[in-house]
Tab-separated table of C-alpha atoms in Angstrom:
chain	number	residue	atom	x	y	z
L	6	MET	CA	-36.746	-17.040	34.456
L	7	LYS	CA	-38.599	-19.324	32.071
L	8	ASP	CA	-41.360	-16.740	31.965
L	9	ASN	CA	-38.862	-14.095	31.107
L	10	ILE	CA	-37.637	-16.018	28.126
L	11	ASN	CA	-41.156	-16.668	26.872
L	12	ASN	CA	-41.974	-13.006	27.266
L	13	TRP	CA	-38.778	-11.889	25.576
L	14	LEU	CA	-39.352	-14.261	22.684
L	15	ASN	CA	-42.960	-13.143	22.253
L	16	GLU	CA	-42.342	-9.461	22.561
L	17	HIS	CA	-38.945	-9.073	20.899
L	18	GLY	CA	-38.233	-12.262	18.958
L	19	ASP	CA	-39.622	-11.050	15.623
L	20	TYR	CA	-37.989	-7.635	16.019
L	21	LEU	CA	-34.559	-9.201	16.802
L	22	TYR	CA	-34.860	-11.552	13.818
L	23	ARG	CA	-35.698	-8.711	11.435
L	24	PHE	CA	-32.864	-6.656	12.887
L	25	ALA	CA	-30.422	-9.556	12.248
L	26	LEU	CA	-31.836	-10.316	8.826
L	27	ALA	CA	-31.381	-6.720	7.690
L	28	ARG	CA	-27.676	-6.957	8.537
L	29	LEU	CA	-26.741	-10.541	7.782
L	30	LYS	CA	-28.968	-11.289	4.794
L	31	ASP	CA	-28.708	-15.043	5.247
L	32	PRO	CA	-31.727	-16.368	7.214
L	33	HIS	CA	-29.602	-19.152	8.723
L	34	HIS	CA	-27.128	-16.679	10.080
L	35	ALA	CA	-29.907	-14.466	11.324
L	36	LYS	CA	-31.449	-17.422	13.191
L	37	ASP	CA	-28.063	-18.258	14.739
L	38	ALA	CA	-27.571	-14.708	15.872
L	39	VAL	CA	-30.990	-14.498	17.547
L	40	GLN	CA	-30.526	-17.875	19.205
L	41	GLU	CA	-27.095	-17.014	20.504
L	42	THR	CA	-28.382	-13.675	21.759
L	43	MET	CA	-31.196	-15.271	23.721
L	44	LEU	CA	-28.977	-17.921	25.236
L	45	ALA	CA	-26.346	-15.369	26.198
L	46	ALA	CA	-29.110	-13.242	27.741
L	47	ILE	CA	-30.345	-16.207	29.798
L	48	LYS	CA	-26.885	-17.209	30.792
L	49	ASN	CA	-25.530	-13.843	31.877
L	50	ASN	CA	-28.758	-12.393	33.003
L	51	SER	CA	-26.974	-9.090	33.254
L	52	TYR	CA	-30.149	-7.182	32.657
L	53	GLU	CA	-30.488	-4.647	35.461
L	54	GLY	CA	-33.578	-2.889	34.425
L	55	GLU	CA	-31.770	0.234	33.514
L	56	SER	CA	-32.686	0.263	29.862
L	57	ALA	CA	-35.578	-1.215	27.967
L	58	VAL	CA	-35.304	-5.020	27.509
L	59	ARG	CA	-35.354	-4.530	23.778
L	60	THR	CA	-32.419	-2.146	23.855
L	61	TRP	CA	-30.483	-4.550	26.077
L	62	LEU	CA	-31.176	-7.549	23.793
L	63	THR	CA	-30.383	-5.525	20.671
L	64	GLY	CA	-27.064	-4.594	22.219
L	65	ILE	CA	-26.192	-8.265	22.703
L	66	LEU	CA	-27.405	-9.080	19.155
L	67	LYS	CA	-25.187	-6.442	17.581
L	68	HIS	CA	-22.133	-8.193	19.079
L	69	LYS	CA	-23.324	-11.576	17.977
L	70	ILE	CA	-23.842	-10.297	14.439
L	71	ILE	CA	-20.321	-9.019	14.266
L	72	ASP	CA	-18.932	-12.295	15.720
L	73	LEU	CA	-20.722	-14.171	12.942
L	74	GLN	CA	-19.392	-11.894	10.238
L	75	ARG	CA	-15.895	-12.148	11.583
L	76	LYS	CA	-16.119	-15.946	11.501
L	77	GLN	CA	-17.423	-15.831	7.948
L	78	ILE	CA	-14.496	-13.662	6.883
L	79	ARG	CA	-11.889	-15.768	8.713
L	80	GLU	CA	-13.135	-18.851	6.938
L	81	GLN	CA	-12.159	-17.329	3.641
L	82	PRO	CA	-8.659	-17.915	2.263
L	83	VAL	CA	-6.154	-15.292	3.204
L	84	SER	CA	-5.002	-14.916	-0.384
L	85	ASP	CA	-8.112	-12.922	-1.155
L	86	ILE	CA	-6.833	-10.107	0.969
L	87	ILE	CA	-3.260	-10.257	-0.230
L	88	ASP	CA	-4.376	-9.980	-3.806
L	89	LEU	CA	-6.051	-6.773	-2.957
L	90	ASP	CA	-2.731	-5.085	-2.327
L	91	ASN	CA	-2.294	-5.319	-5.994
L	92	SER	CA	-5.494	-3.504	-6.637
L	93	ASP	CA	-4.225	-1.632	-9.630
L	94	THR	CA	-4.215	-4.657	-11.836
L	95	SER	CA	-7.517	-5.921	-10.459
L	96	MET	CA	-9.563	-2.910	-11.623
L	97	ASP	CA	-9.103	-3.618	-15.322
L	98	ASP	CA	-12.788	-4.444	-15.666
L	99	PHE	CA	-13.569	-0.836	-15.005
L	100	PHE	CA	-10.808	1.313	-16.535
L	101	ASP	CA	-8.716	1.382	-19.677
L	102	GLN	CA	-4.973	1.527	-19.524
L	103	SER	CA	-4.803	5.282	-19.204
L	104	GLY	CA	-7.156	5.156	-16.233
L	105	HIS	CA	-10.354	6.313	-17.994
L	106	TRP	CA	-13.779	4.713	-17.377
L	107	LEU	CA	-14.690	2.027	-19.815
L	108	GLU	CA	-18.382	2.859	-19.303
L	109	ARG	CA	-20.270	6.088	-19.295
L	110	GLN	CA	-21.761	5.687	-15.812
L	111	THR	CA	-25.324	5.791	-17.018
L	112	LEU	CA	-26.923	4.132	-13.983
L	113	ASN	CA	-30.142	5.867	-12.958
L	114	MET	CA	-31.294	5.284	-9.442
L	115	PRO	CA	-35.085	4.959	-8.883
L	116	ASP	CA	-37.426	7.557	-7.474
L	117	GLY	CA	-40.958	6.068	-7.558
L	118	SER	CA	-41.929	3.626	-4.836
L	119	LEU	CA	-42.798	0.671	-7.097
L	120	GLU	CA	-39.521	1.165	-8.853
L	121	GLN	CA	-37.911	1.299	-5.462
L	122	LYS	CA	-39.124	-2.163	-4.508
L	123	GLN	CA	-37.855	-3.657	-7.727
L	124	PHE	CA	-34.585	-1.815	-7.317
L	125	LEU	CA	-34.082	-3.159	-3.745
L	126	THR	CA	-34.660	-6.708	-5.039
L	127	ILE	CA	-31.928	-6.257	-7.604
L	128	LEU	CA	-29.704	-4.541	-5.026
L	129	ASP	CA	-30.138	-7.651	-2.845
L	130	ALA	CA	-29.203	-9.974	-5.655
L	131	CYS	CA	-26.141	-7.843	-6.507
L	132	ILE	CA	-24.924	-7.814	-2.888
L	133	ASN	CA	-25.175	-11.649	-2.986
L	134	LYS	CA	-22.991	-11.771	-6.077
L	135	LEU	CA	-20.056	-10.059	-4.341
L	136	PRO	CA	-17.159	-12.355	-3.362
L	137	ALA	CA	-17.753	-13.601	0.180
L	138	LYS	CA	-15.094	-11.499	1.812
L	139	LEU	CA	-16.012	-8.286	0.054
L	140	LYS	CA	-19.620	-8.941	0.861
L	141	ALA	CA	-18.911	-9.377	4.526
L	142	ILE	CA	-16.871	-6.201	4.872
L	143	PHE	CA	-19.383	-4.294	2.765
L	144	MET	CA	-22.219	-5.402	5.054
L	145	LEU	CA	-20.271	-4.323	8.089
L	146	ARG	CA	-19.383	-0.917	6.733
L	147	ASP	CA	-22.187	0.173	4.391
L	148	VAL	CA	-25.121	-1.694	5.853
L	149	GLN	CA	-24.356	-1.803	9.547
L	150	GLU	CA	-22.323	1.409	9.426
L	151	VAL	CA	-19.627	0.093	11.774
L	152	GLU	CA	-16.720	2.483	12.094
L	153	ASN	CA	-13.771	1.638	9.900
L	154	GLU	CA	-11.387	1.569	12.832
L	155	ASN	CA	-13.528	-1.088	14.520
L	156	ILE	CA	-13.778	-3.098	11.328
L	157	CYS	CA	-9.991	-3.213	11.041
L	158	LYS	CA	-9.683	-4.268	14.657
L	159	GLU	CA	-12.332	-6.935	14.360
L	160	LEU	CA	-10.985	-8.337	11.111
L	161	ASN	CA	-7.353	-7.793	11.899
L	162	ILE	CA	-6.642	-5.993	8.601
L	163	THR	CA	-4.996	-2.684	7.826
L	164	ALA	CA	-6.947	0.451	7.097
L	165	THR	CA	-5.574	0.439	3.543
L	166	ASN	CA	-6.831	-3.080	3.029
L	167	ALA	CA	-10.221	-2.114	4.268
L	168	TRP	CA	-10.446	0.957	1.955
L	169	VAL	CA	-9.435	-1.115	-1.054
L	170	MET	CA	-11.866	-3.878	-0.280
L	171	LEU	CA	-14.717	-1.432	0.193
L	172	TYR	CA	-13.765	0.350	-3.038
L	173	ARG	CA	-13.877	-2.932	-4.903
L	174	ALA	CA	-17.139	-3.963	-3.317
L	175	ARG	CA	-18.804	-0.662	-4.207
L	176	MET	CA	-17.407	-0.745	-7.754
L	177	GLY	CA	-18.678	-4.308	-8.242
L	178	LEU	CA	-22.035	-3.513	-6.806
L	179	ARG	CA	-22.443	-0.398	-8.930
L	180	LYS	CA	-21.554	-2.304	-12.024
L	181	CYS	CA	-23.969	-5.123	-11.210
L	182	LEU	CA	-26.727	-2.546	-10.701
L	183	GLU	CA	-25.929	-0.875	-13.954
L	184	LEU	CA	-26.162	-4.199	-15.817
L	185	ASN	CA	-29.350	-5.312	-14.205
L	186	TRP	CA	-31.257	-2.079	-13.559
L	187	SER	CA	-31.846	0.835	-16.041
S	15	MET	CA	-4.495	15.691	-12.065
S	16	PRO	CA	-5.726	12.250	-11.006
S	17	THR	CA	-7.132	9.744	-13.573
S	18	CYS	CA	-10.714	8.538	-13.294
S	19	LYS	CA	-9.337	5.388	-11.705
S	20	GLN	CA	-7.610	7.349	-8.971
S	21	ALA	CA	-10.473	9.772	-8.649
S	22	SER	CA	-13.033	7.004	-8.134
S	23	LYS	CA	-10.857	5.507	-5.457
S	24	LEU	CA	-10.715	8.859	-3.682
S	25	ILE	CA	-14.466	9.189	-3.936
S	26	SER	CA	-14.986	5.796	-2.397
S	27	MET	CA	-12.347	6.480	0.323
S	28	SER	CA	-14.017	9.726	1.267
S	29	LEU	CA	-16.841	7.610	2.623
S	30	ASP	CA	-14.398	5.824	4.982
S	31	ARG	CA	-11.934	8.535	6.045
S	32	PRO	CA	-11.412	12.276	5.685
S	33	LEU	CA	-9.417	13.094	2.632
S	34	SER	CA	-6.272	15.169	2.977
S	35	TRP	CA	-6.297	18.771	1.769
S	36	SER	CA	-4.351	17.893	-1.391
S	37	GLU	CA	-6.503	14.858	-2.134
S	38	LYS	CA	-9.595	17.023	-1.796
S	39	MET	CA	-8.184	19.635	-4.167
S	40	GLN	CA	-7.150	17.052	-6.715
S	41	LEU	CA	-10.509	15.431	-6.633
S	42	LYS	CA	-12.348	18.768	-6.864
S	43	LEU	CA	-10.380	19.697	-9.922
S	44	HIS	CA	-11.015	16.349	-11.540
S	45	LEU	CA	-14.743	16.505	-10.848
S	46	LEU	CA	-14.902	19.916	-12.460
S	47	ILE	CA	-13.999	18.466	-15.810
S	48	CYS	CA	-15.207	14.846	-15.578
S	49	THR	CA	-18.872	13.971	-15.994
S	50	PRO	CA	-18.592	10.223	-15.506
S	51	CYS	CA	-16.815	10.689	-12.139
S	52	ARG	CA	-19.439	13.230	-11.082
S	53	ARG	CA	-22.054	10.571	-11.926
S	54	PHE	CA	-20.083	7.965	-10.056
S	55	LYS	CA	-19.975	10.143	-6.949
S	56	LYS	CA	-23.726	10.728	-7.086
S	57	GLN	CA	-24.379	6.970	-7.589
S	58	LEU	CA	-22.375	6.036	-4.498
S	59	LYS	CA	-24.472	8.540	-2.522
S	60	LEU	CA	-27.724	7.119	-3.869
S	61	LEU	CA	-26.430	3.638	-3.109
S	62	ALA	CA	-25.991	4.587	0.472
S	63	VAL	CA	-29.573	5.921	0.575
S	64	ALA	CA	-30.842	2.737	-1.013
S	65	LEU	CA	-29.005	0.601	1.515
S	66	LYS	CA	-30.562	2.537	4.396
S	67	LEU	CA	-33.957	2.128	2.839
S	68	ARG	CA	-33.416	-1.592	2.381
S	69	ARG	CA	-32.431	-1.979	6.006
S	70	THR	CA	-35.468	-0.016	7.256
S	71	MET	CA	-37.814	-1.968	5.044
S	72	ILE	CA	-36.634	-5.319	6.405
S	73	GLU	CA	-36.699	-4.028	9.996
S	74	ASN	CA	-40.277	-2.847	9.584
S	75	ASP	CA	-41.623	-5.743	7.596
S	76	GLN	CA	-44.292	-7.181	9.934
S	77	ASP	CA	-44.562	-10.279	7.759
S	78	ILE	CA	-41.143	-11.422	8.770
S	79	LYS	CA	-41.399	-13.444	11.970
S	80	LEU	CA	-38.845	-15.361	14.015
S	81	PRO	CA	-39.230	-18.958	12.734
S	82	LEU	CA	-40.881	-21.316	15.221
S	83	ASP	CA	-38.010	-23.777	15.161
S	84	VAL	CA	-35.677	-21.139	16.612
S	85	LYS	CA	-38.161	-20.331	19.336
S	86	ASN	CA	-38.423	-24.005	20.285
S	87	ARG	CA	-34.676	-24.486	20.187
S	88	ILE	CA	-34.138	-21.596	22.513
S	89	LEU	CA	-36.788	-22.844	24.955
S	90	GLN	CA	-35.373	-26.355	24.831
S	91	ALA	CA	-31.849	-25.183	25.362
S	92	LYS	CA	-33.104	-23.269	28.366
S	93	GLU	CA	-34.719	-26.433	29.783
S	94	SER	CA	-31.790	-28.712	29.310
S	95	GLY	CA	-29.202	-26.070	29.984
S	96	SER	CA	-27.317	-26.996	26.885
S	97	MET	CA	-27.128	-25.347	23.544
S	98	GLN	CA	-27.953	-27.023	20.334
S	99	LYS	CA	-26.556	-25.705	17.086
S	100	PRO	CA	-29.240	-24.702	14.646
S	101	VAL	CA	-29.412	-26.795	11.508
């Protein structure tokens, strides 16, 4: 068993860490996710050799990532979500009173590869600037591509709440990109 | 005819659920006459592409390794049979 763990860590540890980092952003959380995955794998030892070890471990990791995100979201005050029901008044940064854009939407996304790298750095910084709860749901939906239905179930929120939160996250992100890119 | 505010919300929601027939029609009409909303729609699409690219780049970045302290903690926990919270 000990040999197994050593092998797993050597062969799949880096991969699992990168997988977690791409979805959680925070290295501490990514470390947690990998550690919990490995320990769960040791404990349950449910691997039956039907799939590749990496696929099996990645499956466990996916659950651990969502667990961590759920925890992060639950630790936020509930009022954040309730405020969102009143989304009409909270979009004043983007629209005038008659519902027209305040800005001309001039953001140009990059095409060249050097530009791309710089753009991704700014994208990362902008994701980090989102309010914690919006960031978490955004990471679930737009980065991990978890189905909306599952997000609502996991986070115990209504579909309408989820749509509004994602709308606000995307609006905020787009605005941050516009300010810091182009 | 929806306002830009309503149209932008429909554009965002179309990424999360299928729009109803009437929502689709309203949005189509609005997009016909509204350049900023057309741009907004395109930007959200490009954002999705950028996010995928970002994910792939991290996943394939061979310079990113599992930190040694995590490896050691996992091996230790295995030895002692208990689990230590990472710092």
